[in-house]
Every structure is written in structure tokens, then in C-alpha cells.
mmCIF file of C-alpha atoms in Angstrom:
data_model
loop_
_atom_site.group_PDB
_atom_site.id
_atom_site.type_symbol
_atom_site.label_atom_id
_atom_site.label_comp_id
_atom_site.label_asym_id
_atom_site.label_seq_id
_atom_site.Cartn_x
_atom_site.Cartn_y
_atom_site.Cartn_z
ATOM 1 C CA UNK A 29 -41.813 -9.980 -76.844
ATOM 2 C CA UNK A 30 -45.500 -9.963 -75.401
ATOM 3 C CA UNK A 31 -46.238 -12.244 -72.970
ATOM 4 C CA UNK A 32 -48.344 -15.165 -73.899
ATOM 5 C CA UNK A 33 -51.381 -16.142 -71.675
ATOM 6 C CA UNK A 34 -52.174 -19.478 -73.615
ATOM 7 C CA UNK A 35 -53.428 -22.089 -71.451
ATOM 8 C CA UNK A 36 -53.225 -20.039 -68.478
ATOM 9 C CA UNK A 37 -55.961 -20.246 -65.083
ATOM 10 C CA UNK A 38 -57.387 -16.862 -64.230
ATOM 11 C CA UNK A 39 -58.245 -16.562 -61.032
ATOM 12 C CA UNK A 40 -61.495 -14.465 -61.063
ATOM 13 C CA UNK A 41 -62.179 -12.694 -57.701
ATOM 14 C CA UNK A 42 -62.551 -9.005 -59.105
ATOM 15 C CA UNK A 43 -65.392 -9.685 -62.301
ATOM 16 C CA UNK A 44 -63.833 -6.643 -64.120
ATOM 17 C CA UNK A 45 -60.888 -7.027 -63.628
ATOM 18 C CA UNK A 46 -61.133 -10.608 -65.110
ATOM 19 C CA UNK A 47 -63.584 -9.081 -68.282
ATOM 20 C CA UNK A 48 -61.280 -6.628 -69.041
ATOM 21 C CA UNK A 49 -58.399 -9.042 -68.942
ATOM 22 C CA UNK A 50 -60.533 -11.695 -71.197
ATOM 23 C CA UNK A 51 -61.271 -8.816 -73.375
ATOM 24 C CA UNK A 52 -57.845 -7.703 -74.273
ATOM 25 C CA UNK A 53 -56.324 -11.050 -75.229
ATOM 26 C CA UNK A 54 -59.344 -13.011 -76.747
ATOM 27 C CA UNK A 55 -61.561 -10.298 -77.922
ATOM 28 C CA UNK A 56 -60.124 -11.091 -81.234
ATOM 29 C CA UNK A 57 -59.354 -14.637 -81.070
ATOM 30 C CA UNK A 58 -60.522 -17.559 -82.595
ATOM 31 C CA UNK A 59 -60.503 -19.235 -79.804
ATOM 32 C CA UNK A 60 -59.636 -18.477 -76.302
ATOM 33 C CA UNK A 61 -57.341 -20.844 -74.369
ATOM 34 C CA UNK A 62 -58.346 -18.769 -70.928
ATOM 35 C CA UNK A 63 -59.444 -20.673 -68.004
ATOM 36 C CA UNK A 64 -61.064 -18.788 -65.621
ATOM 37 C CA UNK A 65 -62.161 -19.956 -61.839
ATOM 38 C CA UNK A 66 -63.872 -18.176 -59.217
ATOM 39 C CA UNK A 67 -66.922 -17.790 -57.073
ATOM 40 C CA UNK A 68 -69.544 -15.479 -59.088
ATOM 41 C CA UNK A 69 -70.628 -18.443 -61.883
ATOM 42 C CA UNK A 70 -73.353 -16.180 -64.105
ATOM 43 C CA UNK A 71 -69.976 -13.728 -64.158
ATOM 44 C CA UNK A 72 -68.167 -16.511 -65.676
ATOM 45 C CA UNK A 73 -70.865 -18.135 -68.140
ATOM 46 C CA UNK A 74 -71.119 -14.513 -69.565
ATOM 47 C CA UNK A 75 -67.329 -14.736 -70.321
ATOM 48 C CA UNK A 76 -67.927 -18.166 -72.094
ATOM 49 C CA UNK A 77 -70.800 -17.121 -73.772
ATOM 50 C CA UNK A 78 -68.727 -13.961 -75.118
ATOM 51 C CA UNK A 79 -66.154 -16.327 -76.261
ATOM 52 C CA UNK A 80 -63.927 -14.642 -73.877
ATOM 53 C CA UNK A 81 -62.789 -18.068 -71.980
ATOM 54 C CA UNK A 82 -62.517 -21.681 -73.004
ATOM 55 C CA UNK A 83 -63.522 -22.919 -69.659
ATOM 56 C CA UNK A 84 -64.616 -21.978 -66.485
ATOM 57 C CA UNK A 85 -65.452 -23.534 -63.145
ATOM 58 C CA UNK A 86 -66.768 -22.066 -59.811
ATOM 59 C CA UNK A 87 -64.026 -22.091 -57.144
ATOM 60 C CA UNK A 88 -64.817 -20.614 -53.757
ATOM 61 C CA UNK A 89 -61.156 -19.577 -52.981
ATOM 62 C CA UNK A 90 -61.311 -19.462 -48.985
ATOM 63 C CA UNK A 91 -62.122 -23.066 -48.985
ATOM 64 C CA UNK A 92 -59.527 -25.730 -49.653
ATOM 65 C CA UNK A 93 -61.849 -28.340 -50.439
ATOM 66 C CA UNK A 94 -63.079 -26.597 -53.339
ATOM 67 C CA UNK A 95 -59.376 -25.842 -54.235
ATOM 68 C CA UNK A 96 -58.529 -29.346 -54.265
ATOM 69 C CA UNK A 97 -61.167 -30.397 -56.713
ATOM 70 C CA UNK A 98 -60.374 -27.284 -58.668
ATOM 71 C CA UNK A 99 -56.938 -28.521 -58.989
ATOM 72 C CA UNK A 100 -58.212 -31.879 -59.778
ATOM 73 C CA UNK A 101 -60.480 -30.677 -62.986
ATOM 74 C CA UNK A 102 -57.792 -28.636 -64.206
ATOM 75 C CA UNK A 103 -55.276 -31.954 -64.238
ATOM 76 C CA UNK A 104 -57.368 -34.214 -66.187
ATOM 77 C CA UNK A 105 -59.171 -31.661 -68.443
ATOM 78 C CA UNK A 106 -56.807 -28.714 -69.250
ATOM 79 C CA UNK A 107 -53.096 -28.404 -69.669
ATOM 80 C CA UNK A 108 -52.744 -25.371 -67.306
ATOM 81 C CA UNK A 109 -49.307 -23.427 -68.043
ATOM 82 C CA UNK A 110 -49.732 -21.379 -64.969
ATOM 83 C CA UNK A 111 -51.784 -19.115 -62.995
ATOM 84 C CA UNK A 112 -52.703 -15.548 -63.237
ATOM 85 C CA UNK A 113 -53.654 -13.172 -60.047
ATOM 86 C CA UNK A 114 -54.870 -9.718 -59.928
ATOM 87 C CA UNK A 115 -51.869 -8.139 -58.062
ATOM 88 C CA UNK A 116 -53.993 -6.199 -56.070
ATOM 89 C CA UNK A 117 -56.102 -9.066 -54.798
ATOM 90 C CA UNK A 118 -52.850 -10.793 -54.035
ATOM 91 C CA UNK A 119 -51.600 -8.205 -52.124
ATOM 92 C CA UNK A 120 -54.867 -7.599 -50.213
ATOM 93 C CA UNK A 121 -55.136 -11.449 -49.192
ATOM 94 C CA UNK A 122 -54.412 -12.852 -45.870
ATOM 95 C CA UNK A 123 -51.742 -15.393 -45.319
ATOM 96 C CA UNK A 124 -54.241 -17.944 -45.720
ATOM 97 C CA UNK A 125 -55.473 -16.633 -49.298
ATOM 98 C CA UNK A 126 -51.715 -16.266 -50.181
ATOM 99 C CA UNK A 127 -50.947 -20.123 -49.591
ATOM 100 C CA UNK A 128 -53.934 -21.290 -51.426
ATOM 101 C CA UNK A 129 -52.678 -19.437 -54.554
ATOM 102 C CA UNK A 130 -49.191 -20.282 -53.950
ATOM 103 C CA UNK A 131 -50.678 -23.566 -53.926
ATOM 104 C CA UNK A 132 -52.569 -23.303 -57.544
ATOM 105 C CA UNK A 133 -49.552 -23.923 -59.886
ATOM 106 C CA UNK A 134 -45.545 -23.645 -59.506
ATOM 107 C CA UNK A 135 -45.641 -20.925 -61.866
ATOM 108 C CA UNK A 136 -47.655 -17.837 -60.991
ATOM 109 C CA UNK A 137 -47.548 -14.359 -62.053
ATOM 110 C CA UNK A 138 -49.387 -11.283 -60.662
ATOM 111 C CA UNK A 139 -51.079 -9.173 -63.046
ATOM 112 C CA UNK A 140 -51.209 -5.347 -63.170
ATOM 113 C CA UNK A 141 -54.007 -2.816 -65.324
ATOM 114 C CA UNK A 142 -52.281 0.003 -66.660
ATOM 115 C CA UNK A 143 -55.215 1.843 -68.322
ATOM 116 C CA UNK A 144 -55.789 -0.562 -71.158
ATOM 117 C CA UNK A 145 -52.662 -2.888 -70.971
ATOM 118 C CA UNK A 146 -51.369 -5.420 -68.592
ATOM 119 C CA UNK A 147 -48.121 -5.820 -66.869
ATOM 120 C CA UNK A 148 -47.175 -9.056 -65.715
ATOM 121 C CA UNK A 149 -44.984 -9.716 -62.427
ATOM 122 C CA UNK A 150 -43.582 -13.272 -61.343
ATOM 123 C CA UNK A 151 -45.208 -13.979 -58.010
ATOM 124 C CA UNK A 152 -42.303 -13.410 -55.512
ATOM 125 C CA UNK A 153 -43.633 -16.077 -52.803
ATOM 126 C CA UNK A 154 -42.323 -19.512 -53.274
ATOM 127 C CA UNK A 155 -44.364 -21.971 -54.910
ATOM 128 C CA UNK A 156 -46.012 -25.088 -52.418
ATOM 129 C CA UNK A 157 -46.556 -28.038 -54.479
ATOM 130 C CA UNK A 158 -49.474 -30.115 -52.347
ATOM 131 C CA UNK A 159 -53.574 -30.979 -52.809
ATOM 132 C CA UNK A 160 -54.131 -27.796 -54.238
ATOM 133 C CA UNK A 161 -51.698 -27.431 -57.040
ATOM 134 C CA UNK A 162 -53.072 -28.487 -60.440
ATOM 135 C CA UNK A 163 -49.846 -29.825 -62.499
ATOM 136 C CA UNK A 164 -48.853 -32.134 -59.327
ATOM 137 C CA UNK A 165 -49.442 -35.940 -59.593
ATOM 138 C CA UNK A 166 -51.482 -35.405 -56.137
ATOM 139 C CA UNK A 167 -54.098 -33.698 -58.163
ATOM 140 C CA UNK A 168 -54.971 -37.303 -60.284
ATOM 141 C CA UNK A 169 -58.254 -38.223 -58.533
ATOM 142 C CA UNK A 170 -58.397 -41.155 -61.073
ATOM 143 C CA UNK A 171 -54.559 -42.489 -59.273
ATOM 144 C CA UNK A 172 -56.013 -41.761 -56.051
ATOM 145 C CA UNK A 173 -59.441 -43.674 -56.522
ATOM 146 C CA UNK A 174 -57.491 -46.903 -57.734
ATOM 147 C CA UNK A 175 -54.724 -46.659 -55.245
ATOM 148 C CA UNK A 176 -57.512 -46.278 -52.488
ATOM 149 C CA UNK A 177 -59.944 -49.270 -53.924
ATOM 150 C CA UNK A 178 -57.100 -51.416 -54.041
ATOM 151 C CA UNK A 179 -56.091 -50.923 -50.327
ATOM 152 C CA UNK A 180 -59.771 -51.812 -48.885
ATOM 153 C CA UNK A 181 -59.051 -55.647 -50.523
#
């Protein structure tokens, strides 16, 4: 049975890569259900534009800050299923780069190109569930706002 990439977050850090990914799935779609989040945004509208992704929104992946409010878009405005990650950029990252996508979701698979398809691996790290995970109640900004504004009465 093919694997089904509905609803999924893309992490974009190699722009081909991530087109040729787009491409294969959604070319023919009606209507993509990628998500796709990275640092290079003109990269990214062109994939919207194409029809390519449903959403996208600029992440710069070596700072947690912009993680966090990644993960916090992706909570209130998308139902993300899990992440995708080039397995070659996972394997290339640092330990640092490997928390913060162990970090994006609980359920992550790396992605391999084999000429025109795409294998998909589970990611063999263990998940963290903290700031930076998008399907984790710490990720409701809207909780957190309330919680805080009713602390400084």
C-alpha cells in the first residue's frame, strides 16, 4: 500500500529536494494537503503558487524560537499528521539540528529519492515532546496567553 503524505509538514532545507517531492504527490492533485516550512520563502511561494503545497511558512531551523512559533501555527491552523525529513539532511545535522526535528512531531519519517520515487523510513531517534513539537498542548499560544493574563491579576 503507498504511503500517504496527507496532512504531513515538509521540512524544506534542500529546495529540490522539497520540489521534486511536491511534484510527485500533488502534481496531479486537486488539492495539496502538503505543508512545507523552511528558510528560503520565494522557494516556498513558488510551490504554493504551483499548487504544489497548501501552506507554507518560513522556519529558520537552527533557531528554536522560530521553531516554537512554527509549532504554534501548525497547532491552531493545520492538523499536522507528522513530519517529513530529507534523510540526507537528517543524517548530515548536528545533534542540535537532530533534537529540533525530533522535537517537530512524535511521528517522523525520513525520506529517501530513488530516481523518481520516494522511500520512506521511520525516524529511528526517539521522539521529545516539548515547545517545539506541533501536536503537544504546549504549542496552544491561545492556552498560554490566558493562563499567563490571568496570573498578572
Amino acid at each position: 500500500m503507498p504511503f500517504k503524505v496527507n496532512n504531513y509538514l515538509l521540512v524544506d532545507i534542500d529546495n529540490e529536494f522539497s520540489r521534486a517531492f511536491a511534484q510527485h504527490y500533488f502534481a496531479n492533485a486537486e488539492n495539496s494537503t502538503l505543508v512545507v516550512a523552511g528558510a528560503n520563502s520565494r522557494h516556498m511561494v513558488k510551490l504554493m503558487f504551483d499548487q504544489l503545497v497548501k501552506d507554507y511558512c518560513y522556519c529558520d531551523f537552527s533557531n528554536e524560537i522560530s521553531v516554537s512559533e512554527l509549532a504554534s501555527y501548525l497547532h491552531e491552523h493545520h492538523d499536522i499528521q507528522g513530519v517529513l525529513i530529507n534523510q540526507t539532511d537528517y543524517q548530515l545535522a548536528n545533534d542540535a539540528q537532530k533534537f529540533i526535528y525530533n522535537s517537530l512531531h512524535k511521528i517522523r519519517y525520513l525520506v529517501q529519492q530513488d530516481g523518481h520515487s520516494f522511500s520512506f523510513i521511520p525516524c529511528p531517534d526517539p521522539a521529545h515532546i516539548n515547545h517545539l513539537s506541533c501536536q503537544s498542548e504546549i504549542a496552544e499560544t491561545t492556552a498560554h496567553a490566558l493562563t499567563a493574563k490571568d496570573e498578572i491579576k
